[in-house]
């Protein structure tokens, strides 16, 4: 069943992919560009069968979160930007300075005269790009203060000045009394504070954050997250944040980029991307059901946020919902709405037949027993609705109501998630009491329904 | 459950009792000979034996040559260890095997090999002799070269292990902070392997101090020039036969010197922590 659902999601993301045509003539544009981006990367990297093809621009002071499933190419992207991996082709510039460049088909004779530029690959230590990972990696033989001063000393700043700066940084990360401590004498959270100070004290033109909160315990992670937000804001450092944690993205990032299988499949203002999932990854991240289909009739416009509308799923089911095309004010790092994104309409109007996504929370799905006869869990897989069986979708006469068989019950925080054999992979979430009252088990036949008011429909293309 | 198991402290000393027998035999094999020697010492002759001009000159020569050999080993050994540690798996394996060769070679064979390289008719020796009039064999320089030859592997192996354990993660971080290769080497790579370097230095110096076979063949046994402590002991023991007591006394001196150096290194190493 999940296979069916996955295919339909794929079809959706294919159309929603925000792929500018890969124009790789950035050197020319960069030199003319008055307003140079903190990072302008157009990267093609091949590692075995895996291809990373990403173009990403980060404005000065902006924080961009890079999210995606494991193996989507997040780390490869960071390594390519940091100069630890050579590009197959593309360009990496920070603040107008070319750090990596390699023409497409440089070895071939295709590169036209006058259009090809010499290959550039600046060494990592000369890139001015900081890196902060989940492991603080403080130099064990240096004190906290010496660790922070290391970058400035390496840049040739005199010892006394570097010392003064690093004492200021210790103040900023709220560890003023720990300047002489060795890393081994600091807790994990304290070490990460020092690592943040060390990375920012070197004045990087761009900071790469590779899951900086992943190794911290539940107490210190929120503190470090806030500290990072505060210090990035204070120093105005642009950053690319790779994370698995949606909270990191919400708290820290101005913009979200979703990467899947080496390509950007969705991107935009954080709240906008999370509010209107366009692929299974984001839907799982925010914990909602995502179905893909076409608009059944009429027009889905930004000016009609209340309008009721309907979409038809690929299996023929009709889903009633309401248009979700209103404006979502973007919250910038300081908490104030930024005008640029507030004025932008959330989506282009989709016409009848246009690809749309429907989104509703698992908790909004109602579950009723359709049978009283119990089937043994083992026979559930042999039921006529088993995967691959070309069976007609079992939508009932009423819209937004379908028959399904329970496959599994999984505990989630605050309730129990019900996984069914529904072809769109719709999940329901009930409280433990409700599950007990319905006497639900794997193999039960149920009716799932969702109120039109709980279904938000938005265009697949932002 | 697995995490509970992981955190369960393992009680110390839970080894099969049978293993204590070979362990004690091994310990006896290492300590009894030295104990036996101490018991054989004729303490009345010790002061005169170890203050004799021959003994003093041999001891000073030993300390001088072994120190010089250790410095040479440090200068070439640390870079060699770093190259091996950062080489590809295959090349690293080859280099490591080549480096350990003198370790498994009988020192006498090493002496012959050095003679055939640097002797008057040797590969390099003939060139040095004809071109510059330099003759290495049977000089103090030959002693230092022989000692370096046998001691270098000890330094390289322990330092290389330290480099590999330290890894390159800290170096990468230092690079992202803007430090160039020399700065990284000086301020990160070297300090991180200081314990390994100290351990390697102790081993290297001890091996140089005790070197006998290669020295005897390549440098000879000229009093004051190439007669180091081990050679002086051998000469005393083997020579007239009458002075076996002084051989024992000199051995005692060498043991004491070795122990003192070991203790000095220990205290120095313990100091920064």
XYZ file of C-alpha atoms in Angstrom:
735
model
C 0.000 0.000 0.000
C 2.732 2.381 0.886
C 4.180 1.764 -2.538
C 1.057 3.147 -4.148
C 1.102 6.163 -1.902
C 4.738 6.796 -2.594
C 4.255 6.791 -6.341
C 1.531 9.366 -6.111
C 3.739 11.573 -3.954
C 6.535 11.251 -6.435
C 4.243 12.381 -9.218
C 3.410 15.425 -7.156
C 6.937 16.384 -6.234
C 8.054 16.029 -9.802
C 5.829 18.894 -10.715
C 6.404 20.919 -7.620
C 10.174 20.750 -7.918
C 11.523 24.256 -7.855
C 14.143 23.684 -10.458
C 15.420 26.732 -12.202
C 17.045 25.604 -15.371
C 20.637 24.870 -14.433
C 22.263 27.967 -15.797
C 25.863 27.815 -14.779
C 27.213 31.117 -15.953
C 27.495 32.601 -12.547
C 30.953 34.051 -12.731
C 29.779 36.694 -15.138
C 26.692 37.538 -13.111
C 28.500 37.562 -9.792
C 31.046 40.152 -10.773
C 28.305 42.466 -11.982
C 26.120 41.794 -8.982
C 26.072 44.734 -6.620
C 24.247 42.792 -3.978
C 26.441 39.740 -3.545
C 24.868 36.776 -1.796
C 26.484 35.278 1.288
C 26.468 32.029 -0.645
C 25.638 31.384 -4.241
C 26.209 27.732 -4.971
C 25.417 25.828 -8.091
C 26.700 22.377 -7.468
C 26.873 19.171 -9.445
C 28.610 16.339 -7.631
C 28.593 12.691 -8.603
C 29.490 9.967 -6.116
C 28.941 6.581 -7.643
C 25.286 6.410 -8.634
C 24.344 9.370 -6.491
C 24.064 12.730 -8.194
C 23.714 15.966 -6.264
C 22.407 18.786 -8.412
C 21.540 21.824 -6.331
C 21.460 25.544 -6.774
C 21.183 27.510 -3.564
C 21.493 31.185 -2.786
C 21.790 32.498 0.767
C 21.365 36.223 1.355
C 23.634 38.064 3.794
C 22.516 37.360 7.347
C 20.012 34.756 6.206
C 19.718 31.306 7.743
C 18.607 28.539 5.421
C 17.637 25.135 6.773
C 18.362 22.144 4.580
C 16.101 19.224 5.347
C 15.614 15.882 3.730
C 15.601 12.160 4.303
C 18.828 10.312 5.029
C 21.090 10.077 2.023
C 19.404 12.974 0.222
C 22.725 14.755 -0.206
C 22.709 17.257 2.669
C 26.177 16.355 3.911
C 27.536 16.091 0.387
C 26.298 19.629 -0.218
C 28.009 20.942 2.923
C 31.267 19.180 2.025
C 31.192 20.588 -1.490
C 30.636 24.121 -0.157
C 33.363 23.694 2.482
C 35.782 22.583 -0.225
C 36.242 19.075 1.096
C 34.775 17.597 -2.097
C 35.611 18.634 -5.652
C 32.747 19.658 -7.926
C 31.981 17.810 -11.101
C 30.764 21.122 -12.386
C 29.338 24.310 -11.019
C 30.356 27.312 -8.990
C 30.504 28.221 -5.319
C 30.828 31.882 -4.392
C 30.671 33.617 -1.054
C 30.143 37.365 -1.004
C 31.118 37.581 -4.659
C 34.331 35.599 -4.222
C 34.646 32.462 -6.342
C 35.701 29.528 -4.160
C 35.016 26.635 -6.512
C 34.419 26.659 -10.204
C 34.453 23.999 -12.821
C 32.880 24.246 -16.265
C 30.474 21.683 -17.542
C 32.244 19.191 -19.780
C 35.590 20.841 -19.286
C 37.419 17.799 -20.574
C 35.243 17.684 -23.675
C 35.644 20.029 -26.597
C 32.127 21.389 -26.115
C 33.064 24.299 -23.911
C 32.821 27.224 -26.242
C 35.715 29.662 -26.504
C 35.391 32.663 -24.262
C 32.724 31.004 -22.180
C 34.921 28.663 -20.226
C 36.598 29.820 -17.054
C 39.598 28.213 -15.418
C 38.849 25.620 -12.778
C 39.062 27.068 -9.266
C 39.244 25.098 -6.030
C 40.182 27.225 -3.009
C 41.597 25.241 -0.071
C 39.230 24.827 2.915
C 41.425 27.026 5.142
C 41.169 29.939 2.722
C 37.407 29.831 2.222
C 36.305 31.729 5.300
C 33.564 29.154 5.766
C 32.996 27.917 9.309
C 31.726 24.485 10.150
C 29.898 23.443 13.298
C 28.792 19.850 13.656
C 27.081 17.834 16.363
C 30.454 17.004 17.918
C 31.970 20.218 19.353
C 35.512 18.966 18.511
C 37.184 21.475 20.810
C 40.965 21.155 20.730
C 41.577 19.064 23.858
C 44.986 20.572 24.645
C 43.773 24.180 24.613
C 41.663 26.032 27.169
C 38.199 27.319 26.288
C 39.642 30.778 25.740
C 42.503 29.512 23.564
C 40.052 27.455 21.521
C 37.989 30.550 20.754
C 41.086 32.610 20.008
C 42.490 29.963 17.652
C 40.832 31.242 14.491
C 41.862 34.865 15.050
C 45.422 33.839 15.952
C 45.626 31.803 12.747
C 44.453 34.878 10.853
C 47.380 36.818 12.303
C 45.583 38.822 15.003
C 47.983 39.634 17.876
C 47.688 37.471 20.954
C 46.360 40.139 23.311
C 43.639 41.266 20.894
C 42.595 37.690 20.137
C 42.432 37.022 23.879
C 40.231 40.046 24.490
C 37.883 39.044 21.689
C 37.594 35.509 22.954
C 36.810 36.696 26.484
C 33.993 38.783 24.960
C 32.764 35.676 23.192
C 32.821 33.653 26.392
C 30.640 36.382 27.868
C 28.318 36.148 24.884
C 27.867 32.405 25.272
C 27.379 32.843 29.037
C 30.544 31.052 30.133
C 32.716 33.941 31.357
C 34.121 32.010 34.323
C 35.243 29.037 32.232
C 37.982 30.696 30.182
C 40.822 28.609 31.616
C 38.964 25.290 31.589
C 40.036 22.485 29.303
C 37.286 20.931 27.129
C 37.395 17.753 29.236
C 36.319 19.851 32.246
C 33.199 21.159 30.480
C 29.810 19.509 30.015
C 28.534 18.617 26.549
C 26.330 21.708 26.378
C 29.139 23.973 27.574
C 31.485 22.486 24.987
C 28.974 23.209 22.243
C 28.667 26.810 23.482
C 32.428 27.199 23.222
C 32.345 25.594 19.767
C 29.704 28.123 18.653
C 31.845 30.950 19.978
C 34.946 29.524 18.297
C 33.185 29.190 14.931
C 31.720 32.715 15.046
C 34.851 34.347 16.481
C 36.733 33.466 13.287
C 34.327 35.817 11.428
C 33.272 33.339 8.763
C 31.492 34.773 5.751
C 29.218 31.741 5.995
C 28.647 29.190 8.733
C 27.713 25.605 7.921
C 25.757 23.960 10.732
C 25.581 20.183 10.491
C 22.959 19.090 13.040
C 24.532 21.152 15.822
C 21.894 20.145 18.381
C 21.716 16.438 17.567
C 24.117 15.226 20.246
C 22.781 17.378 23.092
C 20.485 16.218 25.863
C 16.910 17.471 26.092
C 17.772 20.123 28.668
C 20.614 21.815 26.818
C 19.346 21.502 23.229
C 16.723 24.281 23.566
C 19.208 26.567 25.333
C 21.857 26.045 22.681
C 19.243 26.523 19.955
C 18.254 29.897 21.386
C 21.876 30.855 21.940
C 22.725 30.004 18.354
C 19.789 32.079 17.101
C 20.809 35.009 19.279
C 24.486 34.888 18.318
C 23.877 34.342 14.608
C 21.560 37.329 14.713
C 23.990 39.450 16.701
C 26.911 38.756 14.401
C 24.752 38.835 11.260
C 26.360 35.613 10.061
C 24.667 33.829 7.193
C 24.276 30.122 7.748
C 23.196 26.894 6.126
C 21.678 24.569 8.699
C 21.362 20.858 8.038
C 18.969 19.225 10.459
C 16.540 16.407 11.103
C 14.691 18.374 13.727
C 11.826 20.508 12.506
C 12.148 22.595 15.665
C 15.657 23.661 14.614
C 14.238 24.847 11.323
C 11.325 26.696 12.955
C 13.438 28.452 15.571
C 16.525 29.216 13.515
C 15.752 29.320 9.833
C 14.316 32.098 7.700
C 13.915 29.753 4.802
C 13.633 26.000 4.310
C 14.990 23.949 1.456
C 13.852 20.336 1.087
C 16.314 18.025 -0.584
C 15.459 14.594 -1.874
C 17.690 12.280 -3.862
C 20.144 15.054 -4.647
C 17.572 17.599 -5.842
C 15.655 20.456 -4.281
C 12.013 19.366 -4.206
C 10.563 22.258 -2.242
C 11.724 25.519 -0.778
C 10.395 28.701 0.647
C 9.751 30.671 3.801
C 9.812 28.246 6.737
C 6.203 28.713 7.824
C 4.994 28.562 4.219
C 6.759 25.286 3.426
C 5.666 23.655 6.670
C 2.078 24.901 6.374
C 1.680 23.544 2.840
C 3.552 20.273 2.564
C 4.182 19.299 -1.025
C 5.964 16.021 -0.432
C 5.841 13.082 1.888
C 8.979 14.129 3.772
C 7.576 17.482 4.903
C 4.172 15.895 5.608
C 5.852 13.385 7.931
C 7.952 16.135 9.465
C 4.912 18.137 10.524
C 2.855 14.996 11.103
C 0.006 15.448 8.606
C -1.640 13.360 5.926
C -0.756 14.420 2.405
C -2.720 13.340 -0.652
C -2.082 14.345 -4.228
C -4.677 14.772 -6.933
C -6.189 17.269 -9.337
C -8.531 20.113 -8.648
C -12.022 18.818 -9.352
C -13.592 22.082 -10.485
C -13.318 25.819 -10.381
C -10.228 27.682 -9.415
C -8.048 27.709 -6.368
C -7.048 31.297 -5.815
C -5.178 33.263 -3.289
C -8.056 35.698 -2.957
C -10.571 33.117 -1.856
C -9.193 31.509 1.256
C -12.566 30.417 2.581
C -13.859 28.862 -0.601
C -14.917 25.278 -0.475
C -13.401 23.161 -3.129
C -12.739 19.545 -3.997
C -9.936 17.481 -5.421
C -9.935 14.131 -7.147
C -7.250 11.662 -6.085
C -5.470 9.520 -8.637
C -7.599 6.548 -7.620
C -10.776 8.420 -8.394
C -11.809 9.397 -4.887
C -13.240 12.847 -4.399
C -11.994 14.789 -1.414
C -13.922 17.826 -0.241
C -11.920 20.530 1.425
C -11.271 24.229 1.518
C -8.778 26.257 -0.416
C -5.675 26.992 1.529
C -4.088 29.775 -0.386
C -4.093 32.557 2.114
C -1.117 34.573 3.107
C 1.102 33.369 5.836
C 3.225 36.141 7.276
C 6.792 34.999 7.528
C 8.475 35.423 10.840
C 12.030 36.564 10.526
C 14.668 35.702 13.087
C 13.795 38.647 15.293
C 10.165 37.632 15.403
C 8.876 40.537 13.359
C 7.112 39.706 10.134
C 9.289 40.439 7.144
C 7.529 42.584 4.573
C 8.949 40.843 1.550
C 7.381 37.503 2.220
C 4.200 38.908 3.723
C 3.315 40.611 0.481
C 4.003 37.617 -1.674
C 0.904 35.535 -2.369
C 1.239 32.060 -0.999
C 0.499 30.350 -4.240
C -0.428 30.747 -7.841
C -4.067 29.966 -8.548
C -4.601 26.424 -9.692
C -7.290 25.766 -12.285
C -9.532 22.746 -12.600
C -7.346 19.836 -13.564
C -4.285 21.426 -11.972
C -2.264 19.299 -9.579
C -3.097 20.050 -5.948
C -2.267 18.634 -2.538
C -4.717 17.958 0.244
C -3.510 18.116 3.817
C -5.247 17.064 7.036
C -4.119 16.023 10.465
C -4.316 12.341 11.459
C -6.233 13.433 14.553
C -8.911 14.955 12.297
C -9.648 11.566 10.777
C -12.657 9.848 12.302
C -12.555 6.106 12.655
C -15.631 3.868 12.913
C -15.895 0.097 12.993
C -17.431 -1.154 9.749
C -17.579 -4.755 10.900
C -18.141 -6.534 14.081
C -16.587 -9.736 12.824
C -12.940 -9.803 13.697
C -10.369 -11.145 11.334
C -7.216 -12.692 12.587
C -4.249 -10.339 12.063
C -2.564 -12.904 9.841
C -5.417 -12.967 7.384
C -5.304 -9.209 6.937
C -2.597 -9.452 4.319
C -4.718 -11.987 2.429
C -7.643 -9.598 2.368
C -8.829 -8.549 -1.112
C -7.250 -5.137 -0.614
C -3.723 -6.486 -0.340
C -0.942 -4.588 -2.132
C -0.816 -5.058 -5.828
C -4.380 -6.304 -6.099
C -6.008 -4.192 -8.837
C -9.019 -3.598 -6.730
C -11.303 -0.609 -7.164
C -10.842 2.018 -4.468
C -13.413 1.411 -1.827
C -14.792 4.857 -1.481
C -18.294 4.860 -0.304
C -21.161 6.803 -1.785
C -20.310 9.724 0.452
C -17.284 11.927 -0.232
C -14.496 12.068 2.370
C -15.429 8.630 3.687
C -13.603 5.436 2.832
C -13.431 1.841 3.921
C -10.061 0.462 4.957
C -8.438 -2.318 6.921
C -6.304 -1.572 9.949
C -2.728 -2.733 9.411
C -0.994 -1.574 12.539
C -1.462 0.435 15.719
C 1.529 2.494 16.800
C 1.892 4.474 19.987
C 2.697 8.132 19.401
C 2.907 10.907 21.917
C -0.605 11.608 23.184
C -2.344 8.755 21.429
C -2.267 5.856 19.025
C -1.654 6.109 15.324
C -3.713 3.853 13.099
C -2.034 2.697 9.922
C -4.436 1.351 7.304
C -4.221 -0.203 3.868
C -5.682 2.958 2.371
C -4.113 3.480 -1.073
C -3.157 7.083 -0.256
C -1.553 5.967 3.009
C -3.936 7.979 5.162
C -3.155 7.768 8.868
C -5.579 8.304 11.692
C -4.787 9.179 15.263
C -7.012 8.369 18.214
C -6.631 8.558 21.927
C -5.944 5.331 23.760
C -9.437 5.495 25.244
C -11.013 5.736 21.792
C -8.973 2.805 20.516
C -10.070 0.742 23.497
C -13.714 1.756 23.043
C -13.629 0.734 19.370
C -11.727 -2.423 20.265
C -9.413 -1.808 17.281
C -6.837 -4.371 16.223
C -4.916 -5.062 13.051
C -7.312 -6.669 10.613
C -10.362 -4.640 11.634
C -12.411 -3.143 8.839
C -13.070 0.513 9.502
C -14.556 3.559 7.881
C -12.312 6.588 7.780
C -13.807 10.022 7.334
C -12.641 13.573 7.489
C -14.681 16.759 7.600
C -14.183 19.087 4.592
C -13.363 21.849 7.022
C -10.308 19.914 8.173
C -8.906 19.361 4.684
C -6.721 22.137 3.313
C -6.147 22.040 -0.422
C -3.251 23.953 -1.970
C -1.638 24.000 -5.392
C 1.266 21.653 -5.988
C 3.349 24.409 -7.522
C 4.102 27.218 -5.114
C 18.291 -3.685 27.858
C 21.444 -3.510 25.847
C 22.226 -0.090 27.267
C 21.784 -1.476 30.775
C 24.261 -4.187 29.938
C 26.684 -1.691 28.537
C 26.694 0.352 31.705
C 27.116 -2.586 34.043
C 30.620 -2.204 35.448
C 32.785 -5.252 34.924
C 34.390 -6.330 38.177
C 38.168 -6.108 37.917
C 40.400 -9.144 38.129
C 37.972 -11.670 36.711
C 40.457 -13.637 34.601
C 40.904 -17.421 34.535
C 43.097 -18.388 37.494
C 45.163 -20.735 35.336
C 46.529 -17.721 33.453
C 48.358 -16.506 36.568
C 50.901 -19.331 36.206
C 52.378 -18.329 32.804
C 52.042 -14.665 33.800
C 54.198 -15.195 36.876
C 56.722 -17.209 34.860
C 56.910 -14.367 32.350
C 57.477 -11.828 35.111
C 60.191 -14.029 36.616
C 61.884 -14.348 33.236
C 62.071 -10.552 33.046
C 63.108 -9.737 36.605
C 65.114 -12.686 37.948
C 68.179 -12.200 35.695
C 68.501 -8.569 36.798
C 67.976 -9.591 40.405
C 70.614 -12.308 39.967
C 73.033 -9.774 38.615
C 72.458 -7.458 41.566
C 73.149 -10.385 43.910
C 76.398 -11.222 42.100
C 77.719 -7.671 42.401
C 80.912 -7.406 44.377
C 80.067 -4.069 45.980
C 83.708 -3.399 47.043
C 84.867 -3.186 43.432
C 81.878 -1.175 42.178
C 83.142 2.348 43.036
C 86.513 1.814 41.382
C 84.990 0.013 38.387
C 82.466 2.687 37.549
C 84.793 5.623 38.168
C 87.598 4.218 36.100
C 88.516 6.464 33.144
C 87.434 3.739 30.694
C 84.010 3.423 32.272
C 83.441 7.176 32.456
C 84.528 7.681 28.861
C 82.295 4.814 27.686
C 79.312 6.170 29.600
C 79.768 9.717 28.283
C 80.171 8.402 24.740
C 77.034 6.320 25.133
C 74.965 9.238 26.436
C 76.310 11.554 23.741
C 75.720 9.187 20.814
C 72.365 7.919 22.051
C 71.111 11.489 22.578
C 72.281 12.533 19.123
C 70.714 9.446 17.561
C 67.432 10.207 19.361
C 67.426 13.787 18.059
C 68.043 12.524 14.513
C 65.251 9.983 14.923
C 62.863 12.718 16.104
C 63.752 15.009 13.197
C 63.207 12.377 10.496
C 60.911 10.024 12.390
C 57.999 12.366 13.171
C 57.568 13.477 9.548
C 57.927 9.863 8.392
C 55.303 8.753 10.907
C 52.940 11.497 9.714
C 53.444 10.530 6.068
C 52.688 6.882 6.880
C 49.669 7.777 8.994
C 48.141 9.970 6.251
C 48.969 7.616 3.357
C 46.400 5.472 1.638
C 45.765 2.116 3.238
C 47.936 0.256 0.768
C 50.899 2.614 0.622
C 50.728 3.012 4.402
C 50.954 -0.761 4.815
C 53.998 -0.976 2.573
C 55.743 1.930 4.305
C 54.966 0.489 7.717
C 56.438 -2.886 6.752
C 59.602 -1.239 5.409
C 59.933 0.828 8.592
C 59.618 -2.192 10.852
C 62.234 -4.183 8.955
C 65.209 -3.084 11.148
C 63.080 -4.056 14.137
C 62.939 -7.701 13.125
C 66.404 -7.792 11.593
C 69.234 -9.058 13.840
C 71.341 -5.937 14.613
C 74.450 -7.740 13.350
C 72.822 -8.007 9.922
C 72.047 -4.307 10.163
C 75.716 -3.633 10.855
C 76.802 -5.599 7.808
C 74.203 -3.814 5.676
C 75.431 -0.418 6.877
C 78.995 -1.452 6.124
C 78.043 -2.400 2.585
C 76.302 0.923 2.071
C 78.724 3.296 3.791
C 81.971 1.277 3.886
C 84.923 2.383 1.785
C 83.813 0.060 -1.013
C 80.122 0.506 -0.274
C 77.503 1.964 -2.569
C 77.487 5.411 -0.983
C 80.737 5.053 0.972
C 82.863 4.851 -2.181
C 81.324 8.081 -3.483
C 81.853 9.852 -0.142
C 85.422 8.613 0.056
C 86.394 9.474 -3.514
C 84.429 12.721 -3.736
C 84.815 14.256 -0.309
C 87.367 12.132 1.494
C 84.777 11.247 4.100
C 85.083 7.827 5.711
C 82.301 6.916 8.033
C 83.013 3.396 9.352
C 84.825 3.096 12.677
C 84.075 6.694 13.708
C 81.753 8.138 16.326
C 79.470 9.149 13.443
C 79.185 5.461 12.558
C 78.028 4.761 16.120
C 75.296 7.403 15.807
C 74.197 6.071 12.416
C 74.053 2.484 13.687
C 72.050 3.552 16.726
C 69.653 5.624 14.614
C 69.180 2.675 12.263
C 68.073 0.323 15.015
C 66.187 2.894 17.139
C 64.192 4.761 14.463
C 61.512 2.063 14.004
C 60.589 2.271 17.698
C 59.921 6.002 17.413
C 58.114 5.829 14.076
C 55.801 3.004 15.116
C 54.646 4.615 18.341
C 54.292 8.115 16.874
C 52.510 6.808 13.786
C 50.015 4.999 15.995
C 49.402 8.242 17.882
C 48.850 10.193 14.638
C 46.366 7.623 13.426
C 44.484 7.581 16.717
C 44.311 11.382 16.769
C 42.766 11.325 13.281
C 42.200 14.363 11.106
C 38.977 15.694 12.600
C 40.652 18.352 14.712
C 42.852 19.303 11.775
C 39.791 19.787 9.565
C 38.195 22.006 12.203
C 41.386 24.043 12.464
C 41.374 24.472 8.681
C 37.773 25.754 8.693
C 38.936 28.324 11.276
C 41.447 29.563 8.720
C 44.638 27.869 9.891
C 47.141 26.953 7.168
C 48.942 23.615 7.026
C 51.966 24.682 9.067
C 49.834 26.284 11.756
C 47.698 23.152 11.961
C 50.795 20.946 12.212
C 52.405 23.120 14.873
C 49.394 23.977 16.996
C 47.110 20.959 16.562
C 48.755 17.872 15.084
C 51.945 17.865 17.186
C 50.408 18.791 20.562
C 47.761 16.097 20.136
C 50.392 13.357 19.797
C 52.775 14.614 22.500
C 52.239 11.529 24.713
C 52.988 9.274 21.751
C 56.125 11.242 20.917
C 57.358 11.026 24.529
C 56.742 7.287 24.689
C 58.468 6.842 21.342
C 61.411 8.981 22.473
C 61.935 6.871 25.593
C 61.872 3.646 23.587
C 64.118 5.120 20.929
C 66.697 6.406 23.435
C 66.727 3.146 25.385
C 67.233 1.155 22.221
C 70.063 3.466 21.093
C 71.720 3.261 24.506
C 71.715 -0.529 24.453
C 72.724 -0.912 20.814
C 75.570 -3.396 20.399
C 75.518 -5.610 17.291
C 75.330 -3.064 14.507
C 77.767 -0.767 16.330
C 80.317 -3.537 16.839
C 80.336 -4.421 13.130
C 79.941 -0.978 11.587
C 81.793 1.208 14.098
C 84.177 -1.180 15.778
C 85.402 -1.101 19.357
C 87.906 1.748 19.642
C 88.190 3.056 23.177
C 86.993 6.658 23.480
C 85.772 6.763 19.852
C 83.298 3.966 19.359
C 83.397 1.958 22.575
C 80.001 2.669 24.055
C 78.792 1.121 27.304
C 77.536 -2.145 25.786
C 80.858 -2.587 23.989
C 82.789 -1.700 27.145
C 80.795 -4.299 29.070
C 81.451 -6.899 26.384
C 85.146 -6.053 26.357
C 85.429 -6.229 30.128
C 83.519 -9.471 30.294
C 85.282 -11.144 27.415
C 88.692 -9.503 27.467
C 91.112 -10.510 30.169
C 88.644 -12.586 32.081
C 89.858 -11.052 35.289
C 87.519 -8.088 35.122
C 84.148 -9.825 34.988
C 83.301 -7.929 38.151
C 83.764 -4.637 36.401
C 81.532 -5.864 33.587
C 78.814 -6.474 36.135
C 79.416 -3.086 37.717
C 79.160 -1.357 34.329
C 75.956 -3.255 33.579
C 74.611 -2.023 36.878
C 75.452 1.525 35.873
C 73.655 1.128 32.543
C 70.559 -0.250 34.262
C 70.533 2.680 36.694
C 70.964 5.211 33.881
C 68.091 3.608 31.948
C 65.811 3.661 35.006
C 66.637 7.297 35.788
C 65.819 8.345 32.218
C 62.565 6.420 32.312
C 61.551 8.109 35.569
C 62.499 11.565 34.280
C 60.356 11.030 31.185
C 57.462 9.815 33.300
C 57.487 12.824 35.574
C 57.801 15.218 32.635
C 54.919 13.529 30.876
C 52.802 13.588 34.001
C 53.456 17.268 34.689
C 51.104 18.988 32.180
C 48.003 17.025 33.258
